GROMACS .gro file of C-alpha atoms in nm:
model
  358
    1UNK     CA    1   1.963  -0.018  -0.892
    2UNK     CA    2   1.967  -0.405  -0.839
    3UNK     CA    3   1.842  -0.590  -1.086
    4UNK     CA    4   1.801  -0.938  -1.183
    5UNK     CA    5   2.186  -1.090  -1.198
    6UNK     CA    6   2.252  -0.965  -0.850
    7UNK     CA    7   1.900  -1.115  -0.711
    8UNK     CA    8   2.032  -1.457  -0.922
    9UNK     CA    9   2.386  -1.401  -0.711
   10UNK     CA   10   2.187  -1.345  -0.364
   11UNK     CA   11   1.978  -1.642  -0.415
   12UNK     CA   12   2.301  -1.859  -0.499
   13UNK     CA   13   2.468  -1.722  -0.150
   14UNK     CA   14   2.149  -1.889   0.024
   15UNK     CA   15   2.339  -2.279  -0.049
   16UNK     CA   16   2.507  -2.416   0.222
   17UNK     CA   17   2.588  -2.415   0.626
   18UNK     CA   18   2.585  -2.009   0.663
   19UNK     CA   19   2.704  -1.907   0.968
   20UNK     CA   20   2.483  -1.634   1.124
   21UNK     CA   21   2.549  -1.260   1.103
   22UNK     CA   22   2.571  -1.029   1.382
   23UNK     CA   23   2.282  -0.853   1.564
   24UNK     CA   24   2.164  -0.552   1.275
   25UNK     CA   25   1.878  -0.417   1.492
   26UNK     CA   26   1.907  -0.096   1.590
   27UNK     CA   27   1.934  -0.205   2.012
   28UNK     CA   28   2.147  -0.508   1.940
   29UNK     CA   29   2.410  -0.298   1.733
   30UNK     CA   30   2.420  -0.004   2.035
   31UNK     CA   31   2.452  -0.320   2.302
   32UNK     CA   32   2.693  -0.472   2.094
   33UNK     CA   33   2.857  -0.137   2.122
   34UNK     CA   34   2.885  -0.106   2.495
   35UNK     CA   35   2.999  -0.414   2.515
   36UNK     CA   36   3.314  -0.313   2.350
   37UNK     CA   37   3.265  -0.530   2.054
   38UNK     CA   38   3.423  -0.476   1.731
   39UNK     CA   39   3.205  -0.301   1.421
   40UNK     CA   40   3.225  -0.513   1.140
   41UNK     CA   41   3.387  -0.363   0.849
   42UNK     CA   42   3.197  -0.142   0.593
   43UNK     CA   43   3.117  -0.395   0.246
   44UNK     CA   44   3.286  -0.285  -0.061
   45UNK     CA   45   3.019  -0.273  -0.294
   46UNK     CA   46   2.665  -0.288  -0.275
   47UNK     CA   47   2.668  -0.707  -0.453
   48UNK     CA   48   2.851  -0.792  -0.146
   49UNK     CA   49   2.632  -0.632   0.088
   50UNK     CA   50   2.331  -0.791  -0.044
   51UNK     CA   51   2.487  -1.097  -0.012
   52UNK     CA   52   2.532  -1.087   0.323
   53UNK     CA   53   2.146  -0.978   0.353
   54UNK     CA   54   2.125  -1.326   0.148
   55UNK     CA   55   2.321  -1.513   0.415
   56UNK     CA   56   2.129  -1.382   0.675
   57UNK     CA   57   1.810  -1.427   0.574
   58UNK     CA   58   1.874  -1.790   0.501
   59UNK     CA   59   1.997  -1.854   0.876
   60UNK     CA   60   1.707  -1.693   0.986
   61UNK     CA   61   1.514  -1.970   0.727
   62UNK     CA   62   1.707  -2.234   0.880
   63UNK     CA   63   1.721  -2.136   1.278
   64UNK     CA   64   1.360  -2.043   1.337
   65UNK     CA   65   0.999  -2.262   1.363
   66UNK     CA   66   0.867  -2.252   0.990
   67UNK     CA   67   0.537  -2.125   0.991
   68UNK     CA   68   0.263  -2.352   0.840
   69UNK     CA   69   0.183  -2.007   0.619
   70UNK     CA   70   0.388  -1.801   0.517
   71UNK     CA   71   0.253  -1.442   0.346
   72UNK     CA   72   0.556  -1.367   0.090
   73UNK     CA   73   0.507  -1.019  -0.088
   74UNK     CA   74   0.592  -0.993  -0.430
   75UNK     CA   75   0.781  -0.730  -0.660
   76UNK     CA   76   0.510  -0.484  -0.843
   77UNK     CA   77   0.695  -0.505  -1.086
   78UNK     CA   78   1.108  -0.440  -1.043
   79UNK     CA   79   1.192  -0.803  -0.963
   80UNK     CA   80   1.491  -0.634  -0.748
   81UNK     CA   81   1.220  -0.528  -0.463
   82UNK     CA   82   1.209  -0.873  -0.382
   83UNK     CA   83   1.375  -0.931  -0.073
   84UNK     CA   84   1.616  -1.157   0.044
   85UNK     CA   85   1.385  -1.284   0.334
   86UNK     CA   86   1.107  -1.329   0.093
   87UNK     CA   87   1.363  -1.532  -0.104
   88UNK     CA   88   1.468  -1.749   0.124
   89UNK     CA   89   1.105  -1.804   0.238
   90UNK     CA   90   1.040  -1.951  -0.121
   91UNK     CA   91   1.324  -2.156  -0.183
   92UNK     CA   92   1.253  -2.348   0.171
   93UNK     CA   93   0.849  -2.365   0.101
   94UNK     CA   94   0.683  -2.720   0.050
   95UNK     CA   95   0.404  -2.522  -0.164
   96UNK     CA   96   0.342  -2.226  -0.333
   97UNK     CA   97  -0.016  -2.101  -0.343
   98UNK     CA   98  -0.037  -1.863  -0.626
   99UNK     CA   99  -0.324  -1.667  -0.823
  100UNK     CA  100  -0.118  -1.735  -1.185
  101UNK     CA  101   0.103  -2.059  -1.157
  102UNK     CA  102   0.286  -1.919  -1.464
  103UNK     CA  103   0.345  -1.572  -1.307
  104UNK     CA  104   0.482  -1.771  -0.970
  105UNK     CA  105   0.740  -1.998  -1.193
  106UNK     CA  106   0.857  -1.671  -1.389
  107UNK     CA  107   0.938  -1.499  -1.022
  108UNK     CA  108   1.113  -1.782  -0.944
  109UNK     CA  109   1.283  -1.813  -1.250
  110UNK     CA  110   1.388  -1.418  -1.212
  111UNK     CA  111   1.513  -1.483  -0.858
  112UNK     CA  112   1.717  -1.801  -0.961
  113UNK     CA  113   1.538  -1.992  -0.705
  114UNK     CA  114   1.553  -2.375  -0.773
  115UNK     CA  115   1.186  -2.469  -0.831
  116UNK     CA  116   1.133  -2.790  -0.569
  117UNK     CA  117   0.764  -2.654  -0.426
  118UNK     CA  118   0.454  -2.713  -0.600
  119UNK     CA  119   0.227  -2.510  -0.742
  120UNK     CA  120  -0.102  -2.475  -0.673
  121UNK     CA  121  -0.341  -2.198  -0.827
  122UNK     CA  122  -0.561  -2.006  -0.560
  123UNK     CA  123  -0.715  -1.708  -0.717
  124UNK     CA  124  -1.085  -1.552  -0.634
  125UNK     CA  125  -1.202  -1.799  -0.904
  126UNK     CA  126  -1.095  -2.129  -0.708
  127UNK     CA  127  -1.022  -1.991  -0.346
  128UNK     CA  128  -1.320  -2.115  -0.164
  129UNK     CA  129  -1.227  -2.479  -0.311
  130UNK     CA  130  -0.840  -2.473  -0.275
  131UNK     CA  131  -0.815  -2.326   0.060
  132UNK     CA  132  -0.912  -2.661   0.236
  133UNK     CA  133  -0.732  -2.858   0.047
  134UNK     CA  134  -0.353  -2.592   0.149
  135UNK     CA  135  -0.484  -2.591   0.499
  136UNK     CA  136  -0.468  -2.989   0.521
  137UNK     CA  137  -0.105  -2.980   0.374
  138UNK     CA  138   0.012  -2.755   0.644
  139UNK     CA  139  -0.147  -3.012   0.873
  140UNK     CA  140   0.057  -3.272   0.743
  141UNK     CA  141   0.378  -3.060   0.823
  142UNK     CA  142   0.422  -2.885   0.455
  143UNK     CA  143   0.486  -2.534   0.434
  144UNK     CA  144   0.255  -2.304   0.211
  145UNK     CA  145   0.399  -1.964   0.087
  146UNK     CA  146   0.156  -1.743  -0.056
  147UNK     CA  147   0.190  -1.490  -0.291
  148UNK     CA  148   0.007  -1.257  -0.558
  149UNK     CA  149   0.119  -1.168  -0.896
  150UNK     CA  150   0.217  -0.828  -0.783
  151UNK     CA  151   0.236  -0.682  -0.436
  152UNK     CA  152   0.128  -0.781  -0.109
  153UNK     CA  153  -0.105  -1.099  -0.040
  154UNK     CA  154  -0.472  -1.059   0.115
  155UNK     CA  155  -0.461  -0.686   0.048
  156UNK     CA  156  -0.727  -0.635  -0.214
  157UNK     CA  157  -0.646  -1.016  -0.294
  158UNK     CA  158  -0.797  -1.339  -0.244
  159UNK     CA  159  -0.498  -1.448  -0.063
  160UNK     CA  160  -0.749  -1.342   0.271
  161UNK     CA  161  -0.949  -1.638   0.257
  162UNK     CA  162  -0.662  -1.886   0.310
  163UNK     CA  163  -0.458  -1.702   0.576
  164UNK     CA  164  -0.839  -1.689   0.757
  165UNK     CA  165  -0.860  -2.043   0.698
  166UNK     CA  166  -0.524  -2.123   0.853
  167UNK     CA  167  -0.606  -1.873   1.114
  168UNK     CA  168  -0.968  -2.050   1.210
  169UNK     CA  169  -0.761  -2.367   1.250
  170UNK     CA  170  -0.496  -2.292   1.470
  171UNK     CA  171  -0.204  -2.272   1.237
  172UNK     CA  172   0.119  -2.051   1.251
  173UNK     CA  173   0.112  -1.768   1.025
  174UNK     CA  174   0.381  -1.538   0.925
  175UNK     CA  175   0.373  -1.225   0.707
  176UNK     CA  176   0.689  -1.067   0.554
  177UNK     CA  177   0.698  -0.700   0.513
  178UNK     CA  178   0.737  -0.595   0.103
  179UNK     CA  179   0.584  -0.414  -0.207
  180UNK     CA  180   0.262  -0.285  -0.189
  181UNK     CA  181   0.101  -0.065  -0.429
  182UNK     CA  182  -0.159   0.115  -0.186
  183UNK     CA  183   0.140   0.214   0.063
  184UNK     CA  184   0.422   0.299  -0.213
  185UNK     CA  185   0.145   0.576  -0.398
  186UNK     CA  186   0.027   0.691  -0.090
  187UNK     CA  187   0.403   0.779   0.034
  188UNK     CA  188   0.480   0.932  -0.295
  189UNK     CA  189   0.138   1.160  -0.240
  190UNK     CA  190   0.234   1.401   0.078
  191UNK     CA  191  -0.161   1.382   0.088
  192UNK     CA  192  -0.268   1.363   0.486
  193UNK     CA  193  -0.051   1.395   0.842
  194UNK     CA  194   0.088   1.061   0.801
  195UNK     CA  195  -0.144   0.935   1.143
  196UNK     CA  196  -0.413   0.757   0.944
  197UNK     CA  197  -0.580   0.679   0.541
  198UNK     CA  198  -0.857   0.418   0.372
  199UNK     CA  199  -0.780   0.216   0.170
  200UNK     CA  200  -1.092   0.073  -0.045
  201UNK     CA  201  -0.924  -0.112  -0.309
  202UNK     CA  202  -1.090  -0.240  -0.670
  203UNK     CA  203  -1.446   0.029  -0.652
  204UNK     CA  204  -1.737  -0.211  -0.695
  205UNK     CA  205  -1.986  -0.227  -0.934
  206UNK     CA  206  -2.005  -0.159  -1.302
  207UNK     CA  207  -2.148   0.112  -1.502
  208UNK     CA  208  -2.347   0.375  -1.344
  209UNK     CA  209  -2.460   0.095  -1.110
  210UNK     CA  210  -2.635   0.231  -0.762
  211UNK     CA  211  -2.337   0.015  -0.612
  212UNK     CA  212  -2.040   0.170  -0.808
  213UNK     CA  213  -2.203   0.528  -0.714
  214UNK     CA  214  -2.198   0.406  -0.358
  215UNK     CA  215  -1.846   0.290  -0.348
  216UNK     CA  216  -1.742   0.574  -0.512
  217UNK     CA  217  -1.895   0.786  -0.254
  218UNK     CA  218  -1.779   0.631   0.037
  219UNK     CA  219  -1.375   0.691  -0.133
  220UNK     CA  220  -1.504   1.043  -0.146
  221UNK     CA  221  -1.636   1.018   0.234
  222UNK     CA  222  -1.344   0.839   0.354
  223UNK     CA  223  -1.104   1.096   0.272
  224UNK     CA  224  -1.164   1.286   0.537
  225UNK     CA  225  -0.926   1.213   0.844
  226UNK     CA  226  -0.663   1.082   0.574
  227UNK     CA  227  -0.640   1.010   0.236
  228UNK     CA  228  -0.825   0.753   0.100
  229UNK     CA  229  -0.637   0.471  -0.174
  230UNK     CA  230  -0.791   0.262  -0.439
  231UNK     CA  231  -0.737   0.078  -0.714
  232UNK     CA  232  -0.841   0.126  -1.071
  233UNK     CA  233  -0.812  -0.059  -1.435
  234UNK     CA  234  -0.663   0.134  -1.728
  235UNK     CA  235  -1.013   0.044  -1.887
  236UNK     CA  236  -1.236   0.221  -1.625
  237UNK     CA  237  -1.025   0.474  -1.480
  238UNK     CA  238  -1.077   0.789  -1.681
  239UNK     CA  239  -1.445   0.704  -1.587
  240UNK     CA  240  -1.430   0.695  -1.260
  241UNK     CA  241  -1.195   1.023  -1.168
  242UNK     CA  242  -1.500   1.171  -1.396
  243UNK     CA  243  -1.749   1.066  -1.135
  244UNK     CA  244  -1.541   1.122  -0.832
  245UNK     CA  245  -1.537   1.503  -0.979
  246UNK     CA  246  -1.900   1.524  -1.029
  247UNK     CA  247  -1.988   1.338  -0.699
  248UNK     CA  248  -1.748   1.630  -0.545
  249UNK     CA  249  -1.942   1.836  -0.721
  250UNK     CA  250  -1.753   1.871  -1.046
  251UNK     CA  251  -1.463   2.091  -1.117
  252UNK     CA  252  -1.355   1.953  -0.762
  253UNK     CA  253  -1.024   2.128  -0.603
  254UNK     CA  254  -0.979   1.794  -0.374
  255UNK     CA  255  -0.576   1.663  -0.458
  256UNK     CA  256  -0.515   1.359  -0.611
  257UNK     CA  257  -0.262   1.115  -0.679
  258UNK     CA  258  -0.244   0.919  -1.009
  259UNK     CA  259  -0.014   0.666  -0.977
  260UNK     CA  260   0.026   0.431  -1.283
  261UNK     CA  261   0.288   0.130  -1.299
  262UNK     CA  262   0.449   0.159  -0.994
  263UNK     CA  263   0.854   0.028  -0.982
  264UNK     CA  264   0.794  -0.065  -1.388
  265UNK     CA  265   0.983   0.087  -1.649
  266UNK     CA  266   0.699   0.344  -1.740
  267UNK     CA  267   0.637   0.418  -1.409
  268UNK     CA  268   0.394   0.787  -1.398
  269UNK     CA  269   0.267   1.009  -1.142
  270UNK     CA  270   0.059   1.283  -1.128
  271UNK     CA  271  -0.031   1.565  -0.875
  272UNK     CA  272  -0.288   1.764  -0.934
  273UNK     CA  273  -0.707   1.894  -0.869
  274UNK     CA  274  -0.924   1.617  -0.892
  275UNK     CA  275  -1.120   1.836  -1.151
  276UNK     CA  276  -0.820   1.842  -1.368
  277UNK     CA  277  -0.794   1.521  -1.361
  278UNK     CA  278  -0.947   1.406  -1.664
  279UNK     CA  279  -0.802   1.653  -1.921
  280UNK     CA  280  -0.468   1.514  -1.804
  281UNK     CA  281  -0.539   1.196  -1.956
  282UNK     CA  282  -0.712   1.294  -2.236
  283UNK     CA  283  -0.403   1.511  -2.346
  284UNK     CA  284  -0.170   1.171  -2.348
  285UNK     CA  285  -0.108   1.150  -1.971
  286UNK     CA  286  -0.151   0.747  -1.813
  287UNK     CA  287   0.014   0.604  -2.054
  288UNK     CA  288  -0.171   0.680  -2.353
  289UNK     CA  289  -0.059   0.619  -2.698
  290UNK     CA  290  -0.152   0.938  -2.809
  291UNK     CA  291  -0.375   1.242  -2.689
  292UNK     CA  292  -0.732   1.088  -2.657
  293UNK     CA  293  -0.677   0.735  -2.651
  294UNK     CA  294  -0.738   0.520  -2.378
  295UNK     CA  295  -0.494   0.492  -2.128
  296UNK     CA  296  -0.297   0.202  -2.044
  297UNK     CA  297  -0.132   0.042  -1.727
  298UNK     CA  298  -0.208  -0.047  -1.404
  299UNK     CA  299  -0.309   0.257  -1.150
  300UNK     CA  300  -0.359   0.369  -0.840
  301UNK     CA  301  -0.523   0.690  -0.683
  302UNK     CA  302  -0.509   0.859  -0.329
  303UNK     CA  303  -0.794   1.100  -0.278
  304UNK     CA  304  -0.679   1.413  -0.002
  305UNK     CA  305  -0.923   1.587   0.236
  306UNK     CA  306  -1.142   1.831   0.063
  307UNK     CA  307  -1.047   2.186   0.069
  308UNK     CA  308  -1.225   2.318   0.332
  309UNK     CA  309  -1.421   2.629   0.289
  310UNK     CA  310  -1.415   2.951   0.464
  311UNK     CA  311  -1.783   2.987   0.625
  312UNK     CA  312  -1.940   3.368   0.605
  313UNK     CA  313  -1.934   3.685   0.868
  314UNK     CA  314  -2.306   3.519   0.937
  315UNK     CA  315  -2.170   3.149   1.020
  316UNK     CA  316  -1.929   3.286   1.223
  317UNK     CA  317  -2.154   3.486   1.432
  318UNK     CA  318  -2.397   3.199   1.476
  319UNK     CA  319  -2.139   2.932   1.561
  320UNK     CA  320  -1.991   3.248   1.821
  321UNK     CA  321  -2.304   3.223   1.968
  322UNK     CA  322  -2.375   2.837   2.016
  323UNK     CA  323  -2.004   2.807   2.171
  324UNK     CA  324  -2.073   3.088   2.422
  325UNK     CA  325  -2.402   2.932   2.573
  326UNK     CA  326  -2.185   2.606   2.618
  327UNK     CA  327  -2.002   2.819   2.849
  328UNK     CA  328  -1.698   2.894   2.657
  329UNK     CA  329  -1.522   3.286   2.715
  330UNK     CA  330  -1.565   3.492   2.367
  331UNK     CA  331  -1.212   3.492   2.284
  332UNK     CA  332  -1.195   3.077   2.345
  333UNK     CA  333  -1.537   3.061   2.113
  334UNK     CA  334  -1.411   3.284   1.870
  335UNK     CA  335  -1.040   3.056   1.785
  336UNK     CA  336  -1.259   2.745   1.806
  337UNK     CA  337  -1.549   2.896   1.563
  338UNK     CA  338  -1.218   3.035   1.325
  339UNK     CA  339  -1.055   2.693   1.296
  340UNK     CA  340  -1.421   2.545   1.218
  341UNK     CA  341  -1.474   2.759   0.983
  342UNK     CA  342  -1.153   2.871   0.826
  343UNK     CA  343  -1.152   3.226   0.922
  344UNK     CA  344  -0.930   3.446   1.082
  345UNK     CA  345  -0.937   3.440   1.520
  346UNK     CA  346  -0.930   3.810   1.486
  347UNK     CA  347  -1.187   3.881   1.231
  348UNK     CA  348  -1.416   3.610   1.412
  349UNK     CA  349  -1.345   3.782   1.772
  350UNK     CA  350  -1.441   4.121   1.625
  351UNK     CA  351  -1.789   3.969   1.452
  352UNK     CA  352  -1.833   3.868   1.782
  353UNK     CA  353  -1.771   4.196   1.981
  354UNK     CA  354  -2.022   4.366   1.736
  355UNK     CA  355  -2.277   4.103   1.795
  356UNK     CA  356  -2.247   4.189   2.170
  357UNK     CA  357  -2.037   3.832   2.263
  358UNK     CA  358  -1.838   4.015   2.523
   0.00000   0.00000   0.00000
């Protein structure tokens, strides 16, 4: 794995005139290709590699506009996840809008990035006020980067209100792809057909609040085309898988994820029935000292579709019935009414012929 004296050695290729690298998309290596051009030579090691990542990702610094914003995404916590683009993007900002100024100068001290920017906190406590005052330095020409202490900007983060700010006044914005917690659990979870998920971030609300019931409820709701993702505090998260289970009616068979310290040293996951899910941590599981104490860690937790339950002979007959007055033939009415309901086609298409669907 790369760690932090290889991310020192990429940063240090990013000095100088760099000459470009060759096309590495997909399309421009095949055209390259038919062209009859010659394959560059497979790197020796995996340092050298990366350092021709570095090299590229500083021409591409150097070559193209800058953007007045820049959304940089930050490791979650294994300082090698941080690209070489997002790198690059750092070293050449004018200013870095942060949440922690100490957190930023530690991530630049990990990357070996020469600290010329300055710093300016923007977290939810001083967003509304700062986000004016970064929007009139991009005017003036400056380029902001902004990042979180963890993960991805604007995603469950205050970072939103400046990139709508620069948005609302005409100003070039440009994200970087990286780490994000919501994407790397959900990806772990094999929860869903990969087409679609919610993600509903920190639940509102404290307590048993109407509003944390009702953001608890909608996680629960939402989790019904895909999985649903959201975030949770080592202090209130044995809490609230307890009330997910009893809003799902308590000793709930619905999968979940429990994702704690993603990328970090102690990283944990676990798979199991959402009803299950607090014995788990009260036998030492999240982190937990020791069985029964409180658990510890950052998490996050992707609900799956409820199991689905197989409807009776009755419901079958009944929903038979309603399908064949809209005009469908029995045997069409009896494979919808079995996927519906979780039955059998054949079972269904028999309740059917002995109600007298023929």
């Amino acid at each position: 794995m790369m760690r932090v004296p290889m991310i020192i050695s990429l940063a240090r290729a990013f000095v100088g005139g760099l000459a470009p690298l060759a096309p590495t998309t997909t399309r421009g290596m095949r055209s390259q290709k038919r062209r009859g051009g010659r394959r560059a030579a497979p790197y020796s090691d995996v340092a050298e590699a990366c350092a021709a990542l570095g090299r590229r990702a500083a021409e591409l610094t150097r070559v193209n506009t800058p953007p007045d914003l820049v959304v940089v995404p930050t490791p979650l916590g294994e300082p090698a996840d941080l690209t070489v683009r997002a790198i690059a993007a750092l070293a050449a900002a004018d200013v870095v809008a942060c949440e922690d100024t100490r957190v930023a100068g530690l991530l630049y001290e990990a990357a070996g990035i020469e600290r010329k920017a300055a710093f300016v906190r923007h977290d939810a406590a001083t967003a509304a006020a700062t986000a004016p005052r970064l929007v009139e330095a991009m005017r003036r020409g400056e380029t902001v980067a902004l990042v979180s202490d963890a993960g991805t900007p604007a995603v469950s983060d205050p970072g939103a209100l400046l990139v709508r700010a620069a948005r609302d006044a005409g100003l070039a914005v440009r994200a970087l792809p990286g780490p994000c917690a919501a994407t790397t659990a959900l990806s772990a979870s094999g929860f869903g057909n990969g087409l679609a998920f919610s993600f509903l971030g920190f639940v509102e609300g404290r307590g048993a609040s109407a509003a944390r019931r009702r953001a608890l409820r909608s996680a629960l709701d939402a989790a019904v085309e895909g999985p649903a993702v959201l975030y949770e505090s080592p202090r209130r998260v044995r809490q609230t898988l307890l009330d997910l289970d009893k809003l799902d009616g308590g000793a709930s068979q619905r999968l979940v994820l429990i994702a704690r310290e993603l990328t970090k040293t102690h990283e944990e996951t676990w798979r199991g029935a959402l009803g299950d899910a607090v014995a788990y941590l009260d036998a030492g599981g999240g982190g937990a000292a020791a069985p029964g104490e409180s658990p510890r860690g950052e998490f996050t937790l992707v609900l799956d579709a409820k199991p689905k339950q197989a409807g009776s002979a009755e419901d079958a007959k009944a929903r038979v019935a309603e399908l064949r007055a809209s005009g469908l033939s029995a045997s069409d009415a009896a494979k919808a009414a079995a996927s519906e309901l979780g039955l059998k086609k054949s079972e269904v298409y028999r309740l059917a012929l002995d109600a007298g669907e023929e």
